[in-house]
mmCIF file of C-alpha atoms in Angstrom:
data_model
loop_
_atom_site.group_PDB
_atom_site.id
_atom_site.type_symbol
_atom_site.label_atom_id
_atom_site.label_comp_id
_atom_site.label_asym_id
_atom_site.label_seq_id
_atom_site.Cartn_x
_atom_site.Cartn_y
_atom_site.Cartn_z
ATOM 1 C CA MET A 1 -7.125 -9.662 -3.191
ATOM 2 C CA PRO A 2 -5.541 -6.304 -3.927
ATOM 3 C CA ARG A 3 -7.688 -3.924 -5.933
ATOM 4 C CA LYS A 4 -7.496 -0.558 -7.571
ATOM 5 C CA TYR A 5 -9.911 1.985 -6.185
ATOM 6 C CA ARG A 6 -11.000 4.862 -8.420
ATOM 7 C CA CYS A 7 -13.069 7.901 -7.603
ATOM 8 C CA THR A 8 -14.193 10.640 -9.991
ATOM 9 C CA LEU A 9 -15.166 13.791 -8.152
ATOM 10 C CA PRO A 10 -17.210 16.768 -9.357
ATOM 11 C CA LEU A 11 -15.268 19.873 -10.295
ATOM 12 C CA VAL A 12 -16.867 21.593 -7.295
ATOM 13 C CA ARG A 13 -15.173 19.749 -4.471
ATOM 14 C CA SER A 14 -16.348 19.261 -0.946
ATOM 15 C CA ARG A 15 -16.033 16.856 1.964
ATOM 16 C CA THR A 16 -19.496 15.536 1.045
ATOM 17 C CA HIS A 17 -18.330 14.436 -2.403
ATOM 18 C CA LYS A 18 -15.251 12.785 -0.949
ATOM 19 C CA GLY A 19 -17.427 10.992 1.574
ATOM 20 C CA LEU A 20 -19.729 9.752 -1.189
ATOM 21 C CA CYS A 21 -16.824 8.216 -3.106
ATOM 22 C CA ALA A 22 -15.550 6.601 0.078
ATOM 23 C CA LEU A 23 -18.988 5.148 0.823
ATOM 24 C CA LEU A 24 -19.336 3.771 -2.708
ATOM 25 C CA ALA A 25 -15.930 2.133 -2.383
ATOM 26 C CA VAL A 26 -16.989 0.434 0.848
ATOM 27 C CA LEU A 27 -20.218 -0.861 -0.699
ATOM 28 C CA TRP A 28 -18.680 -1.969 -3.997
ATOM 29 C CA LEU A 29 -15.293 -3.311 -2.969
ATOM 30 C CA ALA A 30 -15.746 -4.544 0.587
ATOM 31 C CA GLY A 31 -14.008 -7.775 1.438
ATOM 32 C CA GLY A 32 -10.837 -7.216 -0.573
ATOM 33 C CA ALA A 33 -8.455 -8.660 2.006
ATOM 34 C CA VAL A 34 -4.875 -9.125 0.894
ATOM 35 C CA LEU A 35 -2.088 -11.430 1.960
ATOM 36 C CA ALA A 36 1.456 -11.701 0.716
ATOM 37 C CA ALA A 37 3.071 -14.938 1.844
ATOM 38 C CA PRO A 38 6.817 -14.912 2.501
ATOM 39 C CA ALA A 39 8.895 -15.731 -0.558
ATOM 40 C CA ALA A 40 12.539 -15.585 -1.554
ATOM 41 C CA ALA A 41 12.164 -14.883 -5.264
ATOM 42 C CA SER A 42 14.817 -12.676 -6.837
ATOM 43 C CA THR A 43 14.257 -8.964 -7.331
ATOM 44 C CA PRO A 44 16.283 -6.472 -9.370
ATOM 45 C CA ALA A 45 19.324 -4.508 -8.228
ATOM 46 C CA PRO A 46 19.785 -4.245 -4.469
ATOM 47 C CA CYS A 47 18.791 -1.096 -2.613
ATOM 48 C CA ALA A 48 20.367 0.237 0.573
ATOM 49 C CA GLY A 49 18.552 -1.301 3.531
ATOM 50 C CA ALA A 50 16.938 -4.066 1.471
ATOM 51 C CA ALA A 51 18.206 -6.756 3.866
ATOM 52 C CA LEU A 52 17.224 -4.970 7.087
ATOM 53 C CA ARG A 53 14.822 -6.614 9.494
ATOM 54 C CA PRO A 54 12.531 -3.819 10.675
ATOM 55 C CA SER A 55 13.140 -2.443 14.160
ATOM 56 C CA ALA A 56 12.072 0.784 15.814
ATOM 57 C CA ALA A 57 15.479 2.262 14.944
ATOM 58 C CA ASP A 58 15.471 1.603 11.208
ATOM 59 C CA LEU A 59 11.892 1.905 9.941
ATOM 60 C CA ALA A 60 12.680 4.907 7.737
ATOM 61 C CA ALA A 61 15.473 2.983 6.002
ATOM 62 C CA VAL A 62 13.214 -0.058 5.587
ATOM 63 C CA GLU A 63 10.451 2.034 4.033
ATOM 64 C CA THR A 64 12.878 3.775 1.674
ATOM 65 C CA ALA A 65 14.291 0.405 0.641
ATOM 66 C CA THR A 66 10.810 -0.966 -0.031
ATOM 67 C CA LEU A 67 9.991 1.863 -2.433
ATOM 68 C CA CYS A 68 13.456 1.545 -4.003
ATOM 69 C CA LEU A 69 12.924 -2.177 -4.666
ATOM 70 C CA VAL A 70 9.475 -1.595 -6.160
ATOM 71 C CA ASN A 71 10.962 1.055 -8.429
ATOM 72 C CA ALA A 72 13.783 -1.305 -9.411
ATOM 73 C CA VAL A 73 11.165 -3.848 -10.461
ATOM 74 C CA ARG A 74 9.290 -1.217 -12.443
ATOM 75 C CA THR A 75 12.345 0.181 -14.214
ATOM 76 C CA SER A 76 13.462 -3.332 -15.136
ATOM 77 C CA ARG A 77 10.200 -3.540 -17.062
ATOM 78 C CA HIS A 78 10.536 -0.048 -18.565
ATOM 79 C CA LEU A 79 7.861 1.472 -16.326
ATOM 80 C CA ARG A 80 8.002 4.939 -14.803
ATOM 81 C CA VAL A 81 9.538 5.292 -11.330
ATOM 82 C CA LEU A 82 7.027 6.011 -8.566
ATOM 83 C CA ARG A 83 7.523 9.291 -6.692
ATOM 84 C CA ALA A 84 7.585 9.153 -2.892
ATOM 85 C CA ASN A 85 4.470 10.863 -1.545
ATOM 86 C CA GLY A 86 4.104 11.891 2.092
ATOM 87 C CA GLU A 87 0.312 11.676 2.166
ATOM 88 C CA LEU A 88 0.355 8.123 0.828
ATOM 89 C CA ALA A 89 3.129 7.199 3.277
ATOM 90 C CA ARG A 90 1.057 8.529 6.184
ATOM 91 C CA VAL A 91 -1.932 6.440 5.092
ATOM 92 C CA ALA A 92 0.323 3.366 4.841
ATOM 93 C CA ALA A 93 1.667 4.043 8.355
ATOM 94 C CA TRP A 94 -1.873 4.411 9.700
ATOM 95 C CA GLN A 95 -2.815 1.115 8.048
ATOM 96 C CA VAL A 96 -0.015 -0.912 9.641
ATOM 97 C CA ARG A 97 -0.601 0.634 13.076
ATOM 98 C CA GLN A 98 -4.325 -0.125 12.887
ATOM 99 C CA MET A 99 -3.818 -3.713 11.783
ATOM 100 C CA VAL A 100 -1.435 -4.403 14.650
ATOM 101 C CA ALA A 101 -3.471 -2.512 17.264
ATOM 102 C CA LEU A 102 -6.819 -4.065 16.246
ATOM 103 C CA ASP A 103 -5.394 -7.495 15.329
ATOM 104 C CA TYR A 104 -6.594 -7.860 11.739
ATOM 105 C CA PHE A 105 -5.019 -8.157 8.291
ATOM 106 C CA ALA A 106 -7.130 -6.785 5.448
ATOM 107 C CA ASP A 107 -7.344 -3.785 3.168
ATOM 108 C CA VAL A 108 -10.857 -3.018 4.442
ATOM 109 C CA GLY A 109 -10.676 -2.187 8.142
ATOM 110 C CA PRO A 110 -13.095 -3.254 10.889
ATOM 111 C CA THR A 111 -14.981 0.045 10.635
ATOM 112 C CA GLY A 112 -15.290 -0.251 6.847
ATOM 113 C CA GLN A 113 -12.518 2.151 5.871
ATOM 114 C CA THR A 114 -10.852 1.419 2.523
ATOM 115 C CA PRO A 115 -7.632 2.757 1.017
ATOM 116 C CA LEU A 116 -9.800 5.051 -1.096
ATOM 117 C CA SER A 117 -11.693 6.495 1.853
ATOM 118 C CA LEU A 118 -8.464 7.058 3.796
ATOM 119 C CA ILE A 119 -6.658 8.751 0.917
ATOM 120 C CA ALA A 120 -9.738 10.798 -0.041
ATOM 121 C CA ALA A 121 -9.563 12.372 3.431
ATOM 122 C CA THR A 122 -6.006 13.612 2.824
ATOM 123 C CA ARG A 123 -4.531 16.401 0.715
ATOM 124 C CA TYR A 124 -3.542 13.822 -1.903
ATOM 125 C CA SER A 125 -6.904 14.237 -3.620
ATOM 126 C CA THR A 126 -6.872 18.054 -3.486
ATOM 127 C CA SER A 127 -7.385 19.630 -6.922
ATOM 128 C CA ALA A 128 -7.820 16.238 -8.567
ATOM 129 C CA VAL A 129 -10.896 15.637 -10.714
ATOM 130 C CA ALA A 130 -10.256 11.906 -10.332
ATOM 131 C CA PHE A 131 -7.771 9.715 -8.562
ATOM 132 C CA THR A 132 -7.000 6.013 -8.466
ATOM 133 C CA VAL A 133 -5.307 4.195 -5.610
ATOM 134 C CA GLY A 134 -4.060 0.699 -4.927
ATOM 135 C CA GLN A 135 -2.688 -1.014 -1.842
ATOM 136 C CA ASN A 136 -0.393 -3.947 -1.106
ATOM 137 C CA LEU A 137 -0.101 -5.392 2.401
ATOM 138 C CA ALA A 138 2.252 -8.009 3.800
ATOM 139 C CA TRP A 139 3.501 -9.470 7.046
ATOM 140 C CA GLY A 140 6.305 -11.830 7.902
ATOM 141 C CA THR A 141 8.376 -13.238 10.744
ATOM 142 C CA GLY A 142 12.059 -14.027 11.143
ATOM 143 C CA LEU A 143 14.076 -13.789 7.937
ATOM 144 C CA TYR A 144 10.945 -12.985 5.957
ATOM 145 C CA THR A 145 10.584 -9.459 7.318
ATOM 146 C CA THR A 146 13.139 -7.698 5.107
ATOM 147 C CA PRO A 147 12.077 -5.362 2.290
ATOM 148 C CA LEU A 148 13.742 -7.765 -0.155
ATOM 149 C CA HIS A 149 11.543 -10.665 0.957
ATOM 150 C CA ILE A 150 8.390 -8.565 1.159
ATOM 151 C CA VAL A 151 8.743 -7.176 -2.375
ATOM 152 C CA ALA A 152 9.660 -10.654 -3.643
ATOM 153 C CA ALA A 153 6.497 -12.014 -2.014
ATOM 154 C CA TRP A 154 4.399 -9.345 -3.716
ATOM 155 C CA MET A 155 6.017 -10.130 -7.058
ATOM 156 C CA ALA A 156 5.291 -13.848 -6.568
ATOM 157 C CA SER A 157 1.583 -13.075 -6.084
ATOM 158 C CA PRO A 158 -0.199 -12.172 -9.359
ATOM 159 C CA PRO A 159 -2.663 -9.656 -7.833
ATOM 160 C CA HIS A 160 0.083 -7.860 -5.870
ATOM 161 C CA ARG A 161 2.413 -7.935 -8.871
ATOM 162 C CA ALA A 162 -0.319 -6.370 -11.007
ATOM 163 C CA ILE A 163 -0.516 -3.402 -8.625
ATOM 164 C CA ILE A 164 3.285 -2.937 -8.657
ATOM 165 C CA LEU A 165 3.439 -3.163 -12.449
ATOM 166 C CA ASP A 166 0.452 -0.949 -13.141
ATOM 167 C CA GLY A 167 1.864 1.728 -15.415
ATOM 168 C CA ALA A 168 -0.885 4.202 -14.506
ATOM 169 C CA PHE A 169 0.415 4.770 -10.984
ATOM 170 C CA ARG A 170 2.693 7.770 -10.429
ATOM 171 C CA ASP A 171 3.060 8.067 -6.629
ATOM 172 C CA ALA A 172 3.613 5.727 -3.704
ATOM 173 C CA GLY A 173 4.182 5.618 0.028
ATOM 174 C CA ALA A 174 5.465 2.666 2.031
ATOM 175 C CA ALA A 175 5.329 1.961 5.757
ATOM 176 C CA ALA A 176 6.549 -0.816 8.011
ATOM 177 C CA LEU A 177 6.075 -1.647 11.671
ATOM 178 C CA ALA A 178 8.242 -4.034 13.664
ATOM 179 C CA SER A 179 5.231 -5.977 14.883
ATOM 180 C CA VAL A 180 2.574 -8.333 13.513
ATOM 181 C CA PRO A 181 -1.135 -8.704 14.381
ATOM 182 C CA ALA A 182 -1.129 -11.018 17.397
ATOM 183 C CA SER A 183 -3.408 -13.655 15.890
ATOM 184 C CA LEU A 184 -0.973 -14.104 12.973
ATOM 185 C CA ALA A 185 2.416 -13.931 14.679
ATOM 186 C CA GLN A 186 1.888 -16.793 17.160
ATOM 187 C CA GLY A 187 4.319 -15.082 19.512
ATOM 188 C CA LEU A 188 7.092 -14.690 16.937
ATOM 189 C CA PRO A 189 8.755 -11.332 16.257
ATOM 190 C CA GLY A 190 7.984 -9.960 12.831
ATOM 191 C CA ALA A 191 6.909 -6.989 10.744
ATOM 192 C CA THR A 192 3.859 -5.665 8.931
ATOM 193 C CA TYR A 193 4.043 -3.625 5.717
ATOM 194 C CA ALA A 194 1.672 -1.457 3.714
ATOM 195 C CA MET A 195 2.291 0.315 0.428
ATOM 196 C CA GLU A 196 -0.127 2.785 -1.117
ATOM 197 C CA PHE A 197 -0.077 3.548 -4.857
ATOM 198 C CA GLY A 198 -1.802 6.505 -6.460
ATOM 199 C CA VAL A 199 -2.362 8.665 -9.533
ATOM 200 C CA ARG A 200 -4.226 11.964 -9.749
ATOM 201 C CA ARG A 201 -5.927 13.402 -12.820
#
């Protein structure tokens, strides 16, 4: 199930310290696979692109709509809007590409990488004494590939909803790919999503 990953780093920062936090995350939180089943639950106010089915031509609009919908959910519950973050978006894009290319669906990859280890290797953690990250993944086929359905599916799943409604998070990055891991899609066209959440201290 989705989890929050937290790493507190020494004030003297180095790649070694980042690697240590990443290793601890692998040892402590391995096996946290996530799945968001398609759902058609209602979500707050529509966002531009919310009904798009991802294709190579409209991925940017789909990703923007996904973040917009998550923020609509948060503001409807009086939570702070998440800021779009390029580093988190790049990690999300890497996640969806890896899952499709290597035919798996989990937050811990085949080589043991976690959201924490991936984000710790980016500039997102620069100058942070501590940072916490979370990740939601989803896939769908047919009508269930739109941002509206994906966010509704996350909101219908208590662990995914808890990540979305976590008031500690300040930043986010969403990514979508117009493809699904082959073992899941059964030949049907679909889409895979990842959304990274983060806060730096």
